[in-house]
Amino acid sequence: MFTSSPPSGYVEISGDHSLSLVLLSVFIACLASYTALSLNERVRKNGFFHPALWLLLASFSMGFGIWSMHFIGMSAFSMPMSMHFDLLWTFFSIAPAILASFLAFYLVSRPKHSVLSFALAGVTLGIGIATMHYTGMAAMATNAVYRYHPGLFVLSIVIAVVVSFVALFIFSELRKWMEKWPIKLFTSLLMGLAVSSMHYTGMKAITFFASPSDMAGSHTAHANTNMLIIPIAFGMSFLLILLLFSSVLDRYIDYRISYFDGPTRLPNRRLFEKTLNKPTERCSLAIWHFQNLEQINQSYGYSFGEKVLQQIACTLREAHPGFTDLYRIGTNRFAFLAPSVEPDILVQAMKAIALKWKEPIEIEEKWIELSSVCSVSSVSGTDNPHQLYAEALAVLEYPLLSYEHEVVLFNPSVHSFSFEQEILSGLTRAMKKDELFLVYQPKIMADSHRLAGFEALIRWRHMEHGMLSPGIFIPILEQHHRINELTDWVIDRAARQIAEWEKSGLPNQKIAVNIPGEYVTSPRLKTVLKKTLERYHINPEQLELEITETSVAQSAESAIRAIGSFRAQGFPVALDDFGTGVSSLSFLRQMPITTLKIDKSFVDQVPLSDKDSAILNAIITLGQSLNLHIVIEGVEKAEQVDFLTGTARSLIVQGYYYAKPMVPDELAEWQTHFSAASNAN
Ligand code: C2E
Ligand code: MG
Ligand code: MG
């Protein structure tokens, strides 16, 4: 095959390539690579479909791409001898391409990878491309005999391996440095070139010989794949567009499930909170509360109630002024958020909507009277976004409210009291009746992907207001010195959870609890902690105390003393939200803490912003030089994790990228998936 000379009497014949078909073959290879890379991106996202599906689809699209590139390339080739392709071999030659693509993509999609894994992936994909090519060549049946030039033969494989390696490396490692789509396009061109340059070098390596008698009757023939080329090209393009579309669809489903309400199709509370947190100069908010929806549900059933809800949503959607965004934020509440709008304008717009509720609405031949009220609040510039929401809720809490479609603007002297009162008087009930509960957010060691512990975060499923985030009720409890009660309850529940895990065969779990500023220095806390350890038979190392930087900075001396005594009791102590306060370096040196939790704001723009990346890097170095454990909070993207693992060793990461805060049942399920994934690495 390589060196033996052709049978005597055979003469060398030369072939030709049609330029347009060559270009088509390269285009198909690039398109397939682009699709495969797009699908690959979904593997590391926590999407609606299982990651394995994306890996499979990516491998199929790459495999099909390599395969059809080859056969379109063969159609581009012509020589003065007849040739055709054995169908079975043609069919099977796709297998190495799909298999190699799968292995290569699997290797680079694992959360932890080194240059070695890229090298392995490059070799696998390169050999896969080459194996497909030479199997495809073996499928060719012709009277001509052919020989390979050993040097060019080896070169074709080397090209496939090297270019595959470079393309996979660039795509996985360097995308964090550049905007995403240009790098994806560039990588696809490279991968497309890897496939086609391998093919055309392979074709260069081959020399055909024919006996003059065979040649006599033949005229220049394209391989009889001409019949194949149109279906292959169209089929491929269709398949690739379909695959590309499925990844867009997955992204879309993900987005809709997370941020939209099922029955009304309106943006939900999560999107509302997300938008609320975006800083604006001024922001006004109107909340429509429908008082009698539960009663309607009870009288006519839930499916009827849902229709009423849909009708309300429809009316609000039609009537909503252009300067507002509409959300469904609770079972019987809708919100209009109006950035950069003065409250008076919003009040006028809401009054126009109020007129619509004065008429009964007709659903399934029944006339329904609604009872509703609308609260309006407004904040400007530096105010806390939670305040906007809290003030609107405060209006809805006012005891003398009548539900006759009035629009009420927040008035601090009338309304603050009632909402705060509602929170304060509800606290004891909420603790007893489990309206308050803890969710746990995992903290993960970035290097080893092992679980480092959890942070306990409080939630309030309020009877009236639905889910309240701690940003709303904790400031009220702090202001009225009721926060210690809540903290004792949180410590108790967290310790009980550790004991429960211990019993169910999960030993040595660690939970961090947030300790509010004023409580840190209280002698009561020390006693509560001691009693809790005794009650649940747990070790102090299992209960970490998180103390915010701003709170301890107020009375640094006594905070340092208190932290020292917790450490003497054996509790680890973390400084939370580091970087948001004003603590000096000498203060940091004196504080006997064990852990530094770097605030989310430092990682948000990383790695895109060079400045932020440099600051984060400096804080990590500083913390590690003081022998502190470093936790980075609020990590949401793979690029951030990649940056962190590339920056320093032994970092702990907490954020939506790995997991949201979860109740214990959800946590158990998450943990089985997570340990399976990290064991596989
Ligand atoms: P924190 O202690 O700094 O808690 C981290 C907050 O960041 C949590 O918000 C958590 O859900 C959120 N978070 C975690 N990962 C991500 C992420 O990837 N992206 C984004 N956007 N957010 C992320 P949460 O639960 O709303 O708590 C807010 C703050 O309320 C806490 O900040 C803490 O200061 C306070 N808090 C929460 N639970 C308690 C508690 O039991 N007691 C006290 N005293 N304060 C609490
Ligand atoms: Mg915390
Ligand atoms: Mg924090």
Short mmCIF file of C-alpha atoms in Angstrom, two decimals, residues 321-504:
data_model
loop_
_atom_site.label_atom_id
_atom_site.label_comp_id
_atom_site.label_asym_id
_atom_site.label_seq_id
_atom_site.Cartn_x
_atom_site.Cartn_y
_atom_site.Cartn_z
CA PRO A 321 -48.49 51.71 30.10
CA GLY A 322 -45.41 51.59 27.88
CA PHE A 323 -43.06 52.89 30.57
CA THR A 324 -43.73 49.96 32.90
CA ASP A 325 -42.95 46.24 33.05
CA LEU A 326 -45.62 43.88 34.30
CA TYR A 327 -44.93 40.88 36.60
CA ARG A 328 -46.92 38.33 38.53
CA ILE A 329 -45.23 38.37 41.92
CA GLY A 330 -47.53 36.26 44.07
CA THR A 331 -50.71 34.19 44.04
CA ASN A 332 -52.93 37.26 44.02
CA ARG A 333 -50.46 40.04 43.24
CA PHE A 334 -49.26 41.73 40.07
CA ALA A 335 -46.60 44.42 39.90
CA PHE A 336 -45.82 47.27 37.53
CA LEU A 337 -42.21 48.34 37.78
CA ALA A 338 -41.44 51.74 36.29
CA PRO A 339 -37.76 52.71 36.23
CA SER A 340 -37.06 56.45 35.92
CA VAL A 341 -40.70 57.37 36.44
CA GLU A 342 -42.10 59.77 39.05
CA PRO A 343 -44.72 58.21 41.37
CA ASP A 344 -47.49 60.67 40.34
CA ILE A 345 -47.36 59.48 36.75
CA LEU A 346 -47.62 55.86 37.85
CA VAL A 347 -50.53 56.69 40.16
CA GLN A 348 -52.42 58.29 37.25
CA ALA A 349 -51.82 55.25 35.05
CA MET A 350 -53.01 52.90 37.81
CA LYS A 351 -56.17 54.97 38.35
CA ALA A 352 -57.06 54.40 34.71
CA ILE A 353 -56.66 50.64 35.24
CA ALA A 354 -58.73 50.81 38.46
CA LEU A 355 -61.76 51.88 36.42
CA LYS A 356 -61.70 48.51 34.68
CA TRP A 357 -62.15 46.58 37.94
CA LYS A 358 -65.27 48.52 38.80
CA GLU A 359 -67.19 46.46 36.20
CA PRO A 360 -67.72 42.77 36.95
CA ILE A 361 -65.91 40.37 34.62
CA GLU A 362 -67.66 37.53 32.81
CA ILE A 363 -66.13 34.06 32.89
CA GLU A 364 -68.01 30.92 31.79
CA GLU A 365 -71.30 32.79 31.98
CA LYS A 366 -70.67 33.86 35.56
CA TRP A 367 -70.25 37.48 36.58
CA ILE A 368 -67.41 37.98 39.03
CA GLU A 369 -66.87 41.09 41.13
CA LEU A 370 -63.25 41.69 42.00
CA SER A 371 -62.06 43.42 45.12
CA SER A 372 -58.64 44.96 44.76
CA VAL A 373 -56.28 47.64 45.90
CA CYS A 374 -53.15 49.10 44.34
CA SER A 375 -50.17 50.33 46.35
CA VAL A 376 -47.57 52.64 44.85
CA SER A 377 -44.10 53.38 46.18
CA SER A 378 -41.05 55.11 44.83
CA VAL A 379 -37.36 55.35 45.69
CA SER A 380 -34.56 57.43 44.30
CA GLY A 381 -30.83 57.07 43.77
CA THR A 382 -29.08 55.70 46.80
CA ASP A 383 -32.07 54.04 48.49
CA ASN A 384 -32.01 50.30 48.96
CA PRO A 385 -34.05 48.53 46.24
CA HIS A 386 -35.62 46.36 48.94
CA GLN A 387 -37.08 49.52 50.41
CA LEU A 388 -39.19 50.08 47.31
CA TYR A 389 -40.80 46.68 47.71
CA ALA A 390 -41.06 46.87 51.50
CA GLU A 391 -42.87 50.22 51.25
CA ALA A 392 -45.34 48.91 48.69
CA LEU A 393 -45.99 45.93 50.99
CA ALA A 394 -46.39 48.29 53.94
CA VAL A 395 -49.30 49.98 52.12
CA LEU A 396 -50.97 46.62 51.57
CA GLU A 397 -50.66 45.91 55.28
CA TYR A 398 -52.53 49.00 56.40
CA PRO A 399 -55.44 47.78 58.56
CA LEU A 400 -57.95 50.38 57.33
CA LEU A 401 -57.52 49.46 53.70
CA SER A 402 -60.72 48.91 51.76
CA TYR A 403 -60.57 46.78 48.64
CA GLU A 404 -62.51 49.02 46.32
CA HIS A 405 -59.89 49.52 43.66
CA GLU A 406 -58.27 52.54 45.20
CA VAL A 407 -54.68 53.49 44.33
CA VAL A 408 -52.72 54.32 47.48
CA LEU A 409 -49.35 56.03 47.49
CA PHE A 410 -46.96 55.07 50.30
CA ASN A 411 -46.92 57.58 53.11
CA PRO A 412 -44.25 56.93 55.75
CA SER A 413 -46.22 58.39 58.62
CA VAL A 414 -49.27 56.24 57.87
CA HIS A 415 -47.96 52.97 56.49
CA SER A 416 -44.48 52.08 57.86
CA PHE A 417 -45.83 51.22 61.21
CA SER A 418 -48.32 48.63 60.03
CA PHE A 419 -45.95 46.58 57.89
CA GLU A 420 -43.27 46.55 60.55
CA GLN A 421 -45.89 45.65 63.09
CA GLU A 422 -47.01 42.79 60.88
CA ILE A 423 -43.45 41.45 60.69
CA LEU A 424 -42.78 41.88 64.39
CA SER A 425 -46.05 40.42 65.60
CA GLY A 426 -45.77 37.54 63.12
CA LEU A 427 -42.26 36.49 64.15
CA THR A 428 -43.15 34.14 66.99
CA ARG A 429 -45.94 32.51 64.97
CA ALA A 430 -43.63 32.16 61.97
CA MET A 431 -40.98 30.35 64.01
CA LYS A 432 -43.50 28.00 65.58
CA LYS A 433 -45.47 27.21 62.45
CA ASP A 434 -42.47 26.79 60.20
CA GLU A 435 -43.39 29.79 58.08
CA LEU A 436 -39.74 30.53 58.67
CA PHE A 437 -37.40 27.87 57.38
CA LEU A 438 -33.78 27.44 56.43
CA VAL A 439 -32.39 26.75 53.01
CA TYR A 440 -28.84 25.51 52.63
CA GLN A 441 -26.41 26.59 49.94
CA PRO A 442 -23.45 24.30 49.26
CA LYS A 443 -19.88 25.57 49.32
CA ILE A 444 -17.57 23.70 46.98
CA MET A 445 -13.78 23.31 46.93
CA ALA A 446 -12.86 24.60 43.50
CA ASP A 447 -9.81 22.34 43.00
CA SER A 448 -11.23 19.01 44.03
CA HIS A 449 -14.96 19.61 43.46
CA ARG A 450 -15.64 18.29 46.95
CA LEU A 451 -18.29 19.65 49.23
CA ALA A 452 -16.83 21.99 51.86
CA GLY A 453 -20.04 22.72 53.78
CA PHE A 454 -23.23 24.75 53.61
CA GLU A 455 -24.48 28.19 54.49
CA ALA A 456 -27.86 28.35 56.21
CA LEU A 457 -30.03 31.12 54.75
CA ILE A 458 -33.39 32.08 56.13
CA ARG A 459 -36.69 32.30 54.24
CA TRP A 460 -40.14 33.41 55.34
CA ARG A 461 -43.17 31.98 53.60
CA HIS A 462 -45.46 34.67 54.89
CA MET A 463 -49.18 33.98 55.23
CA GLU A 464 -50.08 37.25 53.52
CA HIS A 465 -47.08 38.32 51.49
CA GLY A 466 -45.82 35.02 50.14
CA MET A 467 -42.09 34.40 50.07
CA LEU A 468 -40.13 37.20 51.75
CA SER A 469 -36.40 37.47 51.28
CA PRO A 470 -34.21 38.19 54.32
CA GLY A 471 -33.35 41.57 52.79
CA ILE A 472 -36.88 42.69 53.71
CA PHE A 473 -37.51 41.42 57.21
CA ILE A 474 -34.03 41.25 58.74
CA PRO A 475 -33.53 45.05 58.77
CA ILE A 476 -36.90 45.43 60.53
CA LEU A 477 -36.01 42.80 63.14
CA GLU A 478 -32.62 44.44 63.65
CA GLN A 479 -34.15 47.85 64.09
CA HIS A 480 -36.52 46.57 66.76
CA HIS A 481 -33.93 44.38 68.48
CA ARG A 482 -35.76 41.17 67.71
CA ILE A 483 -32.99 39.72 65.55
CA ASN A 484 -31.42 37.77 68.43
CA GLU A 485 -34.55 35.68 68.82
CA LEU A 486 -34.40 34.78 65.17
CA THR A 487 -30.67 34.02 65.35
CA ASP A 488 -31.19 31.61 68.27
CA TRP A 489 -33.84 29.85 66.21
CA VAL A 490 -31.52 29.67 63.16
CA ILE A 491 -28.66 28.25 65.27
CA ASP A 492 -31.01 25.66 66.73
CA ARG A 493 -32.37 24.56 63.35
CA ALA A 494 -28.93 24.40 61.75
CA ALA A 495 -27.57 22.28 64.61
CA ARG A 496 -30.63 20.04 64.46
CA GLN A 497 -30.03 19.57 60.74
CA ILE A 498 -26.41 18.54 61.36
CA ALA A 499 -27.63 16.00 63.94
CA GLU A 500 -30.27 14.68 61.52
CA TRP A 501 -27.70 14.25 58.78
CA GLU A 502 -25.44 12.47 61.25
CA LYS A 503 -28.27 10.05 62.06
CA SER A 504 -29.07 9.37 58.45
#
